[in-house]
PDB file of N, CA and C in Angstrom:
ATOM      1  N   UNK A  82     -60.247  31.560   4.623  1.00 49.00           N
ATOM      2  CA  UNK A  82     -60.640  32.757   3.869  1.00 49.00           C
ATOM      3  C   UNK A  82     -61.126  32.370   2.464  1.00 49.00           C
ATOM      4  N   UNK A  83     -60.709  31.488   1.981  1.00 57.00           N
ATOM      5  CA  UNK A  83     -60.852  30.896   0.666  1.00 57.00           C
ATOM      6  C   UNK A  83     -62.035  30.010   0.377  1.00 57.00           C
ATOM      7  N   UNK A  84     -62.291  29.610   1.778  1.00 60.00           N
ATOM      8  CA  UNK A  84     -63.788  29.053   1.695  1.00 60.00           C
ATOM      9  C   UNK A  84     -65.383  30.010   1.996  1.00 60.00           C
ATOM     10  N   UNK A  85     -64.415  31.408   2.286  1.00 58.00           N
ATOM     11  CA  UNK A  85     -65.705  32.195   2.195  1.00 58.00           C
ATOM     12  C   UNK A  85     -66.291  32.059   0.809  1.00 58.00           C
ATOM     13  N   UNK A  86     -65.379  32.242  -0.255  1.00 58.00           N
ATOM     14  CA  UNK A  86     -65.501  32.794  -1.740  1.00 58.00           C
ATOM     15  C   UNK A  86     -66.308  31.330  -1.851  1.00 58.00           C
ATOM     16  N   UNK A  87     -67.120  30.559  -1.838  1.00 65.00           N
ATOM     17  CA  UNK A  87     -67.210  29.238  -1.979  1.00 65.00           C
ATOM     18  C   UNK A  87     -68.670  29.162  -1.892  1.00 65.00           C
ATOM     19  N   UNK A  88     -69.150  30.018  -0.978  1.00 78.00           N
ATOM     20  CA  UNK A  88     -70.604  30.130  -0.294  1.00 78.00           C
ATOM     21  C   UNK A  88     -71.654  30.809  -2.267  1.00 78.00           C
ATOM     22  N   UNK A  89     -72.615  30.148  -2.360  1.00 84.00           N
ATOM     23  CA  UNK A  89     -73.586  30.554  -3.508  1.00 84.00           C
ATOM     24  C   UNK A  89     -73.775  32.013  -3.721  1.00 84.00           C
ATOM     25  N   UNK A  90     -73.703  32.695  -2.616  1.00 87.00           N
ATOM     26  CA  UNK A  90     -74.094  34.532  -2.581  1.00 87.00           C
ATOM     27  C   UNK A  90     -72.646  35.549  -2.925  1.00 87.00           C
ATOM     28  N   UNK A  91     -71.787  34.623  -2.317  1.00 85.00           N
ATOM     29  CA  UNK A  91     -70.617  35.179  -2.666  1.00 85.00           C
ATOM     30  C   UNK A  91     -69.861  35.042  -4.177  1.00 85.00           C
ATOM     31  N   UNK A  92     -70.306  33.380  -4.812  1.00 87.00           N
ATOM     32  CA  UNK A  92     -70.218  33.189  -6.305  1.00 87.00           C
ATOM     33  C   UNK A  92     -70.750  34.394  -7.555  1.00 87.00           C
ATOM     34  N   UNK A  93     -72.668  34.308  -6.648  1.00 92.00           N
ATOM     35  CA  UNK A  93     -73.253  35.126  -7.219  1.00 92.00           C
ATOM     36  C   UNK A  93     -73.061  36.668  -7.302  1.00 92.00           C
ATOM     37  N   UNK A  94     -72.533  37.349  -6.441  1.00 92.00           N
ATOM     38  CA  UNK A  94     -71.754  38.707  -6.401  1.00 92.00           C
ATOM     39  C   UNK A  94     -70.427  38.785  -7.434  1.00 92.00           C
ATOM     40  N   UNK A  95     -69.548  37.493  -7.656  1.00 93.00           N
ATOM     41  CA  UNK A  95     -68.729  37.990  -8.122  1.00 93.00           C
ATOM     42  C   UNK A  95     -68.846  37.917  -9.742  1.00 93.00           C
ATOM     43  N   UNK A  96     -69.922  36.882  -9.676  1.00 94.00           N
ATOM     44  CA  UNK A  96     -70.276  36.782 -11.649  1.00 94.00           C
ATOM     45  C   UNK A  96     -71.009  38.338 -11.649  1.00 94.00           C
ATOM     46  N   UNK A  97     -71.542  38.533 -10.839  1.00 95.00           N
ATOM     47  CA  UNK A  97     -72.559  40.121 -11.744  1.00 95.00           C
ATOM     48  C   UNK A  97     -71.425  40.648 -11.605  1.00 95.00           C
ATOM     49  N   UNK A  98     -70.139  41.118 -11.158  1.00 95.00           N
ATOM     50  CA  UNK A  98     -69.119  42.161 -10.751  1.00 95.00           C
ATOM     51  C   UNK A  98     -68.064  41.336 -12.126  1.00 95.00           C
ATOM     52  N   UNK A  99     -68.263  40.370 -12.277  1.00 96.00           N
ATOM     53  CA  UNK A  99     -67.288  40.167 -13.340  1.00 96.00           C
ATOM     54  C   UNK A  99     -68.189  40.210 -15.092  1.00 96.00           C
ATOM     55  N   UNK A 100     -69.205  40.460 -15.006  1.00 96.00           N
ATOM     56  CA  UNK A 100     -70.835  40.324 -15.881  1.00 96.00           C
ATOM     57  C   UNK A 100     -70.351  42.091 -16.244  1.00 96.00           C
ATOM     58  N   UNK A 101     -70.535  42.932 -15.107  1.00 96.00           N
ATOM     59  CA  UNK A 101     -70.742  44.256 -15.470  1.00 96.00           C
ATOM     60  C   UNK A 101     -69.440  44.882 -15.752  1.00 96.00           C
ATOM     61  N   UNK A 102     -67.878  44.374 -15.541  1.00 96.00           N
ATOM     62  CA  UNK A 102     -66.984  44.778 -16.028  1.00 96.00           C
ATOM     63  C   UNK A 102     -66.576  44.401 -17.981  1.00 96.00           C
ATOM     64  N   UNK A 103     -67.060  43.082 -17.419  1.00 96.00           N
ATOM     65  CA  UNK A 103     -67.530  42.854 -19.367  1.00 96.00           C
ATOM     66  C   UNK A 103     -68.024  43.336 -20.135  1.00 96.00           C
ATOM     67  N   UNK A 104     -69.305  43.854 -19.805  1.00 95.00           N
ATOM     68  CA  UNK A 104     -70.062  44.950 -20.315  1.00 95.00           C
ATOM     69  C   UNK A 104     -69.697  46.384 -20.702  1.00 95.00           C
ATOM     70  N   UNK A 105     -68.839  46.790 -19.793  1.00 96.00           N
ATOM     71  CA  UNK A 105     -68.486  48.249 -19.786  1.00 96.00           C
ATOM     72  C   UNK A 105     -66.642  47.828 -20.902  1.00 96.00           C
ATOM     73  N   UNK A 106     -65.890  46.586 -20.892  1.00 95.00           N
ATOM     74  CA  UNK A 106     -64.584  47.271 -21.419  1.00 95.00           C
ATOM     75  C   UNK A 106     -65.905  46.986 -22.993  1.00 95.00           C
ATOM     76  N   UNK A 107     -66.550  46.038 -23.433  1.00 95.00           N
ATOM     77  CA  UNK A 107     -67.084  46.184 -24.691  1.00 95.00           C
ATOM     78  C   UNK A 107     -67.584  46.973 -25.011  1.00 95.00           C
ATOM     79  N   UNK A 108     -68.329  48.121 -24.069  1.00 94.00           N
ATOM     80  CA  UNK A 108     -69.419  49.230 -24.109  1.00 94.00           C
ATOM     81  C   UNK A 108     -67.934  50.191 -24.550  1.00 94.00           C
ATOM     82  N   UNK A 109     -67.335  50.418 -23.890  1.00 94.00           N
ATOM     83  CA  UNK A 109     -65.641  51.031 -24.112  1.00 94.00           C
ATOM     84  C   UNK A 109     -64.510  50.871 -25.558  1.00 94.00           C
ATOM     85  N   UNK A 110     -65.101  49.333 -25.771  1.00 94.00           N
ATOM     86  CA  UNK A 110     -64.421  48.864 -27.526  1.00 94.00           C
ATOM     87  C   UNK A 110     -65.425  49.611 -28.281  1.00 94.00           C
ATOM     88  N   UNK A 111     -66.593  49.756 -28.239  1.00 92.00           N
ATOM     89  CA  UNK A 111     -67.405  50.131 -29.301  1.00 92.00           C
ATOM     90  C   UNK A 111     -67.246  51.105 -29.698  1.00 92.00           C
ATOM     91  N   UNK A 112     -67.221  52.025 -28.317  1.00 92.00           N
ATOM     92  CA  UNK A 112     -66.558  53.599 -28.621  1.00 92.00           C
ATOM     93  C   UNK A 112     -65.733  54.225 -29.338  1.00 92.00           C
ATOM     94  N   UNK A 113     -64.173  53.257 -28.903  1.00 93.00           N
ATOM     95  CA  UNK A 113     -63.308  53.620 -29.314  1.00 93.00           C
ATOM     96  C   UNK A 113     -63.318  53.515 -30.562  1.00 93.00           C
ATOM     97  N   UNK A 114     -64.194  52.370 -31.051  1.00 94.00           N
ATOM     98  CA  UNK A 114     -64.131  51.973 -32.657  1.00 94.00           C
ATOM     99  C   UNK A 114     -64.860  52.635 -33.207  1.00 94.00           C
ATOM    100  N   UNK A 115     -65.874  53.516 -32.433  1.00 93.00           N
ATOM    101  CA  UNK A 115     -66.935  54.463 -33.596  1.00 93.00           C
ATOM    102  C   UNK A 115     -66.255  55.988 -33.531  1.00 93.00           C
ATOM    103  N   UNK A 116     -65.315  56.342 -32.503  1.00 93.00           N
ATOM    104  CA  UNK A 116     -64.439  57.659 -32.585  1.00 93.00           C
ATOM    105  C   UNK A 116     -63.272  57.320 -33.892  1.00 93.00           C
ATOM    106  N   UNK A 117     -62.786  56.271 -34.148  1.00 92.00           N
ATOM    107  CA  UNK A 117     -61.859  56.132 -34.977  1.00 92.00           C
ATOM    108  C   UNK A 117     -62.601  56.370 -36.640  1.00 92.00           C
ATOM    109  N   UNK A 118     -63.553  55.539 -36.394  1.00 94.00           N
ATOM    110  CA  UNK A 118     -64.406  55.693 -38.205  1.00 94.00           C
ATOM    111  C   UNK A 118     -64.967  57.288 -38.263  1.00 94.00           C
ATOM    112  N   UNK A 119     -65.219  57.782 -37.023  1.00 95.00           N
ATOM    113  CA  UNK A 119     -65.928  59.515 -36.989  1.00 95.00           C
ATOM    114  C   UNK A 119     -64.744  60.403 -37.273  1.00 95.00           C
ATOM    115  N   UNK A 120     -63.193  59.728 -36.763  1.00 93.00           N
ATOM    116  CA  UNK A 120     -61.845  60.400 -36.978  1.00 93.00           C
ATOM    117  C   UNK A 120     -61.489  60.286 -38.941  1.00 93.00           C
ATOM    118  N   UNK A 121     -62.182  59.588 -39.362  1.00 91.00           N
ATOM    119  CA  UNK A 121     -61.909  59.124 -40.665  1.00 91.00           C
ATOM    120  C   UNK A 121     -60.858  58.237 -40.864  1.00 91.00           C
ATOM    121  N   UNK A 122     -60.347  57.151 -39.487  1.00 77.00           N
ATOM    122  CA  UNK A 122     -59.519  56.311 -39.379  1.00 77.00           C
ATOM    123  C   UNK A 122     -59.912  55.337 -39.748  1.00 77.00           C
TER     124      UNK A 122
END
């Protein structure tokens, strides 16, 4: 089972799936940090 994850297509699926969760918690920090300065925090 462990040598499925091993195959180039399966690497490549999991960097964009680990690419676009990166994206979104920073897309998510930015937020939180521009609601806090809009809170006058």
């Amino acid at each position: 089972m462990l040598a499925a994850l091993d195959k180039p297509d399966d690497m490549k699926i999991r960097d964009r799936i680990r690419h676009a969760v990166r994206v979104r918690l920073e897309a998510d920090t930015d937020h939180r940090e521009a609601a806090r300065r809009a809170a006058g925090g």
